[in-house]
Amino acid sequence: MNIRYPSGKVYNGNGNNKNKRNTKLSSIQYGNRGMTLEEDLDITNKFYLQENIAVIHKKPTPIQIVSVDYPQRSAAVIKEAYFKIASTTDYNGVYRGKYIDFEAKETKNKTSFPLSNFHDHQIKHMRQVVKQNGICFVILMFTLLQEVYLLPAEKLFEYWDRKNNGGRKSITREEIMEHGYEIPIGYQPRIDYIKHVDEHFC
Amino acid sequence: MNIRYPSGKVYNGNGNNKNKRNTKLSSIQYGNRGMTLEEDLDITNKFYLQENIAVIHKKPTPIQIVSVDYPQRSAAVIKEAYFKIASTTDYNGVYRGKYIDFEAKETKNKTSFPLSNFHDHQIKHMRQVVKQNGICFVILMFTLLQEVYLLPAEKLFEYWDRKNNGGRKSITREEIMEHGYEIPIGYQPRIDYIKHVDEHFC
């Protein structure tokens, strides 16, 4: 079983994983903007909320609590807990009555997006959402290229199945450019994905 | 600031709160069935998922992580963390493309449902969902009466505003019976709330 950071990245116990990162505890800079994709999406979602455009929230990181200490007249302190694997995607919410569900991932690669960023249970969840006519996609960022794409879940399933049938373990940047939609990084909102939902899902 | 258990109940530091309960660490029985409302809803949601009726999940309890220990080649252990107040409701998901959002609460009272079970930020979130045309409601259980009701969020807002205007701090059972919909507790699904969504929201 993989252990995950709150960011969703796999925890590598030997400490030598160069991708190791925990956005809750420390922050890494991408490109020259000093913001993570998660932070950009948080700001975007706050903007959507304030402007009554959509109500989208990131789900809390699932934690298995083992031990809690209750000091007198003070806050309960969790003394032992473990990260659990999320059974769904990180983001969901409502846009004009419609259900929206997505996962957001970054890569430092420049030519392809590794499918190892996703997991069986997440793909399964996304298939369930699509079957229920929810709007479902992934937001993929090439951090070093400063490029962000929205890729519909149905397309992701094709690449996922290709991998499971012995094909390549990643999606090429060209495939993402062809079947996804580039979201320019802006000021407000930072990553205006709802615009693409409007154009391509509604 | 109130500190909450994963169940959403307020933590009372002096240990004398007879309502004190933590469904993650210990379980309390209601009525003679030995199940909590949360457990019943979990089983109901699993049934909906298996039968492709709806995709509804309970959100993880939000936790503020302060300290994590990383033993070699082993799971990361959270050594210090605190419960955060949820900024949304506990349950959401998709039914036939539509966004569904609800909160579920129990009371041991027999004649009225205390509004202290809800909080400003949750009401605010529900208002945002309703404004975005999401399907939004609360599931209210009188545990000692073994009665479960679905009350549309718009009705809850009325009672909430009445309280804020100096009115009573609870909703009477009669009001819930008049403006809500009773959900009989069944075998499979246990609490068939989607049926009422179909009848009253679609």
JSON list of N, CA, C and O in Angstrom, two decimals, chain B residues 105-139:
[
{"chain": "B", "resi": 105, "resn": "LYS", "atom": "N", "xyz": [-27.39, 14.70, 10.70]},
{"chain": "B", "resi": 105, "resn": "LYS", "atom": "CA", "xyz": [-27.24, 14.91, 12.14]},
{"chain": "B", "resi": 105, "resn": "LYS", "atom": "C", "xyz": [-28.27, 14.11, 12.93]},
{"chain": "B", "resi": 105, "resn": "LYS", "atom": "O", "xyz": [-29.39, 13.89, 12.45]},
{"chain": "B", "resi": 106, "resn": "GLU", "atom": "N", "xyz": [-27.88, 13.72, 14.13]},
{"chain": "B", "resi": 106, "resn": "GLU", "atom": "CA", "xyz": [-28.78, 13.00, 15.03]},
{"chain": "B", "resi": 106, "resn": "GLU", "atom": "C", "xyz": [-29.07, 13.83, 16.27]},
{"chain": "B", "resi": 106, "resn": "GLU", "atom": "O", "xyz": [-28.25, 14.66, 16.67]},
{"chain": "B", "resi": 107, "resn": "THR", "atom": "N", "xyz": [-30.20, 13.58, 16.88]},
{"chain": "B", "resi": 107, "resn": "THR", "atom": "CA", "xyz": [-30.45, 14.15, 18.21]},
{"chain": "B", "resi": 107, "resn": "THR", "atom": "C", "xyz": [-31.11, 13.09, 19.09]},
{"chain": "B", "resi": 107, "resn": "THR", "atom": "O", "xyz": [-31.80, 12.20, 18.58]},
{"chain": "B", "resi": 108, "resn": "LYS", "atom": "N", "xyz": [-30.89, 13.21, 20.39]},
{"chain": "B", "resi": 108, "resn": "LYS", "atom": "CA", "xyz": [-31.59, 12.35, 21.34]},
{"chain": "B", "resi": 108, "resn": "LYS", "atom": "C", "xyz": [-32.88, 12.99, 21.82]},
{"chain": "B", "resi": 108, "resn": "LYS", "atom": "O", "xyz": [-33.66, 12.37, 22.55]},
{"chain": "B", "resi": 109, "resn": "ASN", "atom": "N", "xyz": [-33.06, 14.25, 21.44]},
{"chain": "B", "resi": 109, "resn": "ASN", "atom": "CA", "xyz": [-34.34, 14.90, 21.77]},
{"chain": "B", "resi": 109, "resn": "ASN", "atom": "C", "xyz": [-35.48, 14.16, 21.09]},
{"chain": "B", "resi": 109, "resn": "ASN", "atom": "O", "xyz": [-35.28, 13.50, 20.07]},
{"chain": "B", "resi": 110, "resn": "LYS", "atom": "N", "xyz": [-36.69, 14.36, 21.65]},
{"chain": "B", "resi": 110, "resn": "LYS", "atom": "CA", "xyz": [-37.85, 13.71, 21.05]},
{"chain": "B", "resi": 110, "resn": "LYS", "atom": "C", "xyz": [-38.83, 14.69, 20.44]},
{"chain": "B", "resi": 110, "resn": "LYS", "atom": "O", "xyz": [-39.68, 14.31, 19.63]},
{"chain": "B", "resi": 111, "resn": "THR", "atom": "N", "xyz": [-38.73, 15.95, 20.85]},
{"chain": "B", "resi": 111, "resn": "THR", "atom": "CA", "xyz": [-39.75, 16.90, 20.40]},
{"chain": "B", "resi": 111, "resn": "THR", "atom": "C", "xyz": [-39.22, 17.98, 19.46]},
{"chain": "B", "resi": 111, "resn": "THR", "atom": "O", "xyz": [-40.01, 18.65, 18.79]},
{"chain": "B", "resi": 112, "resn": "SER", "atom": "N", "xyz": [-37.91, 18.15, 19.43]},
{"chain": "B", "resi": 112, "resn": "SER", "atom": "CA", "xyz": [-37.37, 19.18, 18.54]},
{"chain": "B", "resi": 112, "resn": "SER", "atom": "C", "xyz": [-35.92, 18.87, 18.18]},
{"chain": "B", "resi": 112, "resn": "SER", "atom": "O", "xyz": [-35.26, 18.07, 18.85]},
{"chain": "B", "resi": 113, "resn": "PHE", "atom": "N", "xyz": [-35.44, 19.49, 17.09]},
{"chain": "B", "resi": 113, "resn": "PHE", "atom": "CA", "xyz": [-34.07, 19.27, 16.63]},
{"chain": "B", "resi": 113, "resn": "PHE", "atom": "C", "xyz": [-33.28, 20.55, 16.86]},
{"chain": "B", "resi": 113, "resn": "PHE", "atom": "O", "xyz": [-33.54, 21.58, 16.23]},
{"chain": "B", "resi": 114, "resn": "PRO", "atom": "N", "xyz": [-32.27, 20.51, 17.76]},
{"chain": "B", "resi": 114, "resn": "PRO", "atom": "CA", "xyz": [-31.52, 21.73, 18.09]},
{"chain": "B", "resi": 114, "resn": "PRO", "atom": "C", "xyz": [-30.71, 22.23, 16.89]},
{"chain": "B", "resi": 114, "resn": "PRO", "atom": "O", "xyz": [-30.02, 21.46, 16.22]},
{"chain": "B", "resi": 115, "resn": "LEU", "atom": "N", "xyz": [-30.82, 23.52, 16.62]},
{"chain": "B", "resi": 115, "resn": "LEU", "atom": "CA", "xyz": [-30.06, 24.10, 15.51]},
{"chain": "B", "resi": 115, "resn": "LEU", "atom": "C", "xyz": [-28.57, 24.20, 15.82]},
{"chain": "B", "resi": 115, "resn": "LEU", "atom": "O", "xyz": [-27.77, 24.46, 14.93]},
{"chain": "B", "resi": 116, "resn": "SER", "atom": "N", "xyz": [-28.20, 23.95, 17.09]},
{"chain": "B", "resi": 116, "resn": "SER", "atom": "CA", "xyz": [-26.77, 23.95, 17.45]},
{"chain": "B", "resi": 116, "resn": "SER", "atom": "C", "xyz": [-26.03, 22.82, 16.75]},
{"chain": "B", "resi": 116, "resn": "SER", "atom": "O", "xyz": [-24.80, 22.78, 16.77]},
{"chain": "B", "resi": 117, "resn": "ASN", "atom": "N", "xyz": [-26.75, 21.90, 16.12]},
{"chain": "B", "resi": 117, "resn": "ASN", "atom": "CA", "xyz": [-26.10, 20.86, 15.33]},
{"chain": "B", "resi": 117, "resn": "ASN", "atom": "C", "xyz": [-25.48, 21.41, 14.05]},
{"chain": "B", "resi": 117, "resn": "ASN", "atom": "O", "xyz": [-24.70, 20.73, 13.40]},
{"chain": "B", "resi": 118, "resn": "PHE", "atom": "N", "xyz": [-25.88, 22.61, 13.67]},
{"chain": "B", "resi": 118, "resn": "PHE", "atom": "CA", "xyz": [-25.33, 23.23, 12.46]},
{"chain": "B", "resi": 118, "resn": "PHE", "atom": "C", "xyz": [-24.55, 24.47, 12.83]},
{"chain": "B", "resi": 118, "resn": "PHE", "atom": "O", "xyz": [-24.69, 25.00, 13.93]},
{"chain": "B", "resi": 119, "resn": "HIS", "atom": "N", "xyz": [-23.74, 24.92, 11.88]},
{"chain": "B", "resi": 119, "resn": "HIS", "atom": "CA", "xyz": [-22.85, 26.03, 12.16]},
{"chain": "B", "resi": 119, "resn": "HIS", "atom": "C", "xyz": [-22.89, 27.02, 11.02]},
{"chain": "B", "resi": 119, "resn": "HIS", "atom": "O", "xyz": [-23.20, 26.65, 9.88]},
{"chain": "B", "resi": 120, "resn": "ASP", "atom": "N", "xyz": [-22.58, 28.24, 11.34]},
{"chain": "B", "resi": 120, "resn": "ASP", "atom": "CA", "xyz": [-22.68, 29.33, 10.37]},
{"chain": "B", "resi": 120, "resn": "ASP", "atom": "C", "xyz": [-22.03, 29.00, 9.03]},
{"chain": "B", "resi": 120, "resn": "ASP", "atom": "O", "xyz": [-22.61, 29.23, 7.97]},
{"chain": "B", "resi": 121, "resn": "HIS", "atom": "N", "xyz": [-20.81, 28.43, 9.09]},
{"chain": "B", "resi": 121, "resn": "HIS", "atom": "CA", "xyz": [-20.07, 28.19, 7.85]},
{"chain": "B", "resi": 121, "resn": "HIS", "atom": "C", "xyz": [-20.75, 27.11, 7.01]},
{"chain": "B", "resi": 121, "resn": "HIS", "atom": "O", "xyz": [-20.70, 27.13, 5.80]},
{"chain": "B", "resi": 122, "resn": "GLN", "atom": "N", "xyz": [-21.41, 26.15, 7.69]},
{"chain": "B", "resi": 122, "resn": "GLN", "atom": "CA", "xyz": [-22.12, 25.12, 6.94]},
{"chain": "B", "resi": 122, "resn": "GLN", "atom": "C", "xyz": [-23.37, 25.69, 6.27]},
{"chain": "B", "resi": 122, "resn": "GLN", "atom": "O", "xyz": [-23.67, 25.36, 5.12]},
{"chain": "B", "resi": 123, "resn": "ILE", "atom": "N", "xyz": [-24.08, 26.53, 7.00]},
{"chain": "B", "resi": 123, "resn": "ILE", "atom": "CA", "xyz": [-25.27, 27.18, 6.43]},
{"chain": "B", "resi": 123, "resn": "ILE", "atom": "C", "xyz": [-24.85, 28.04, 5.24]},
{"chain": "B", "resi": 123, "resn": "ILE", "atom": "O", "xyz": [-25.49, 28.02, 4.18]},
{"chain": "B", "resi": 124, "resn": "LYS", "atom": "N", "xyz": [-23.74, 28.74, 5.41]},
{"chain": "B", "resi": 124, "resn": "LYS", "atom": "CA", "xyz": [-23.23, 29.59, 4.33]},
{"chain": "B", "resi": 124, "resn": "LYS", "atom": "C", "xyz": [-22.91, 28.73, 3.09]},
{"chain": "B", "resi": 124, "resn": "LYS", "atom": "O", "xyz": [-23.28, 29.08, 1.96]},
{"chain": "B", "resi": 125, "resn": "HIS", "atom": "N", "xyz": [-22.25, 27.61, 3.34]},
{"chain": "B", "resi": 125, "resn": "HIS", "atom": "CA", "xyz": [-21.93, 26.71, 2.23]},
{"chain": "B", "resi": 125, "resn": "HIS", "atom": "C", "xyz": [-23.21, 26.21, 1.54]},
{"chain": "B", "resi": 125, "resn": "HIS", "atom": "O", "xyz": [-23.30, 26.21, 0.31]},
{"chain": "B", "resi": 126, "resn": "MET", "atom": "N", "xyz": [-24.19, 25.83, 2.34]},
{"chain": "B", "resi": 126, "resn": "MET", "atom": "CA", "xyz": [-25.44, 25.33, 1.75]},
{"chain": "B", "resi": 126, "resn": "MET", "atom": "C", "xyz": [-26.15, 26.41, 0.94]},
{"chain": "B", "resi": 126, "resn": "MET", "atom": "O", "xyz": [-26.73, 26.13, -0.10]},
{"chain": "B", "resi": 127, "resn": "ARG", "atom": "N", "xyz": [-26.07, 27.64, 1.41]},
{"chain": "B", "resi": 127, "resn": "ARG", "atom": "CA", "xyz": [-26.67, 28.74, 0.63]},
{"chain": "B", "resi": 127, "resn": "ARG", "atom": "C", "xyz": [-25.96, 28.90, -0.72]},
{"chain": "B", "resi": 127, "resn": "ARG", "atom": "O", "xyz": [-26.60, 29.17, -1.75]},
{"chain": "B", "resi": 128, "resn": "GLN", "atom": "N", "xyz": [-24.64, 28.74, -0.70]},
{"chain": "B", "resi": 128, "resn": "GLN", "atom": "CA", "xyz": [-23.88, 28.84, -1.95]},
{"chain": "B", "resi": 128, "resn": "GLN", "atom": "C", "xyz": [-24.27, 27.72, -2.92]},
{"chain": "B", "resi": 128, "resn": "GLN", "atom": "O", "xyz": [-24.40, 27.94, -4.13]},
{"chain": "B", "resi": 129, "resn": "VAL", "atom": "N", "xyz": [-24.45, 26.52, -2.36]},
{"chain": "B", "resi": 129, "resn": "VAL", "atom": "CA", "xyz": [-24.83, 25.38, -3.20]},
{"chain": "B", "resi": 129, "resn": "VAL", "atom": "C", "xyz": [-26.21, 25.60, -3.82]},
{"chain": "B", "resi": 129, "resn": "VAL", "atom": "O", "xyz": [-26.41, 25.37, -5.02]},
{"chain": "B", "resi": 130, "resn": "VAL", "atom": "N", "xyz": [-27.14, 26.08, -3.01]},
{"chain": "B", "resi": 130, "resn": "VAL", "atom": "CA", "xyz": [-28.50, 26.33, -3.51]},
{"chain": "B", "resi": 130, "resn": "VAL", "atom": "C", "xyz": [-28.47, 27.40, -4.60]},
{"chain": "B", "resi": 130, "resn": "VAL", "atom": "O", "xyz": [-29.13, 27.28, -5.64]},
{"chain": "B", "resi": 131, "resn": "LYS", "atom": "N", "xyz": [-27.66, 28.43, -4.37]},
{"chain": "B", "resi": 131, "resn": "LYS", "atom": "CA", "xyz": [-27.55, 29.50, -5.37]},
{"chain": "B", "resi": 131, "resn": "LYS", "atom": "C", "xyz": [-26.98, 28.97, -6.69]},
{"chain": "B", "resi": 131, "resn": "LYS", "atom": "O", "xyz": [-27.29, 29.46, -7.77]},
{"chain": "B", "resi": 132, "resn": "GLN", "atom": "N", "xyz": [-26.15, 27.93, -6.59]},
{"chain": "B", "resi": 132, "resn": "GLN", "atom": "CA", "xyz": [-25.54, 27.32, -7.79]},
{"chain": "B", "resi": 132, "resn": "GLN", "atom": "C", "xyz": [-26.42, 26.18, -8.33]},
{"chain": "B", "resi": 132, "resn": "GLN", "atom": "O", "xyz": [-25.99, 25.40, -9.17]},
{"chain": "B", "resi": 133, "resn": "ASN", "atom": "N", "xyz": [-27.67, 26.14, -7.84]},
{"chain": "B", "resi": 133, "resn": "ASN", "atom": "CA", "xyz": [-28.66, 25.15, -8.30]},
{"chain": "B", "resi": 133, "resn": "ASN", "atom": "C", "xyz": [-28.30, 23.71, -7.96]},
{"chain": "B", "resi": 133, "resn": "ASN", "atom": "O", "xyz": [-28.74, 22.78, -8.64]},
{"chain": "B", "resi": 134, "resn": "GLY", "atom": "N", "xyz": [-27.49, 23.52, -6.94]},
{"chain": "B", "resi": 134, "resn": "GLY", "atom": "CA", "xyz": [-27.23, 22.17, -6.45]},
{"chain": "B", "resi": 134, "resn": "GLY", "atom": "C", "xyz": [-28.41, 21.69, -5.62]},
{"chain": "B", "resi": 134, "resn": "GLY", "atom": "O", "xyz": [-29.21, 22.49, -5.11]},
{"chain": "B", "resi": 135, "resn": "ILE", "atom": "N", "xyz": [-28.54, 20.39, -5.50]},
{"chain": "B", "resi": 135, "resn": "ILE", "atom": "CA", "xyz": [-29.59, 19.79, -4.66]},
{"chain": "B", "resi": 135, "resn": "ILE", "atom": "C", "xyz": [-29.02, 19.71, -3.25]},
{"chain": "B", "resi": 135, "resn": "ILE", "atom": "O", "xyz": [-28.01, 19.04, -3.02]},
{"chain": "B", "resi": 136, "resn": "CYS", "atom": "N", "xyz": [-29.67, 20.38, -2.31]},
{"chain": "B", "resi": 136, "resn": "CYS", "atom": "CA", "xyz": [-29.07, 20.51, -0.97]},
{"chain": "B", "resi": 136, "resn": "CYS", "atom": "C", "xyz": [-30.12, 20.28, 0.10]},
{"chain": "B", "resi": 136, "resn": "CYS", "atom": "O", "xyz": [-31.23, 20.82, 0.03]},
{"chain": "B", "resi": 137, "resn": "PHE", "atom": "N", "xyz": [-29.77, 19.49, 1.08]},
{"chain": "B", "resi": 137, "resn": "PHE", "atom": "CA", "xyz": [-30.71, 19.17, 2.16]},
{"chain": "B", "resi": 137, "resn": "PHE", "atom": "C", "xyz": [-29.95, 18.71, 3.40]},
{"chain": "B", "resi": 137, "resn": "PHE", "atom": "O", "xyz": [-28.72, 18.59, 3.38]},
{"chain": "B", "resi": 138, "resn": "VAL", "atom": "N", "xyz": [-30.71, 18.48, 4.47]},
{"chain": "B", "resi": 138, "resn": "VAL", "atom": "CA", "xyz": [-30.13, 17.84, 5.66]},
{"chain": "B", "resi": 138, "resn": "VAL", "atom": "C", "xyz": [-30.93, 16.59, 5.97]},
{"chain": "B", "resi": 138, "resn": "VAL", "atom": "O", "xyz": [-32.14, 16.52, 5.68]},
{"chain": "B", "resi": 139, "resn": "ILE", "atom": "N", "xyz": [-30.24, 15.60, 6.50]},
{"chain": "B", "resi": 139, "resn": "ILE", "atom": "CA", "xyz": [-30.90, 14.39, 6.98]},
{"chain": "B", "resi": 139, "resn": "ILE", "atom": "C", "xyz": [-30.88, 14.46, 8.50]},
{"chain": "B", "resi": 139, "resn": "ILE", "atom": "O", "xyz": [-29.81, 14.58, 9.11]}
]
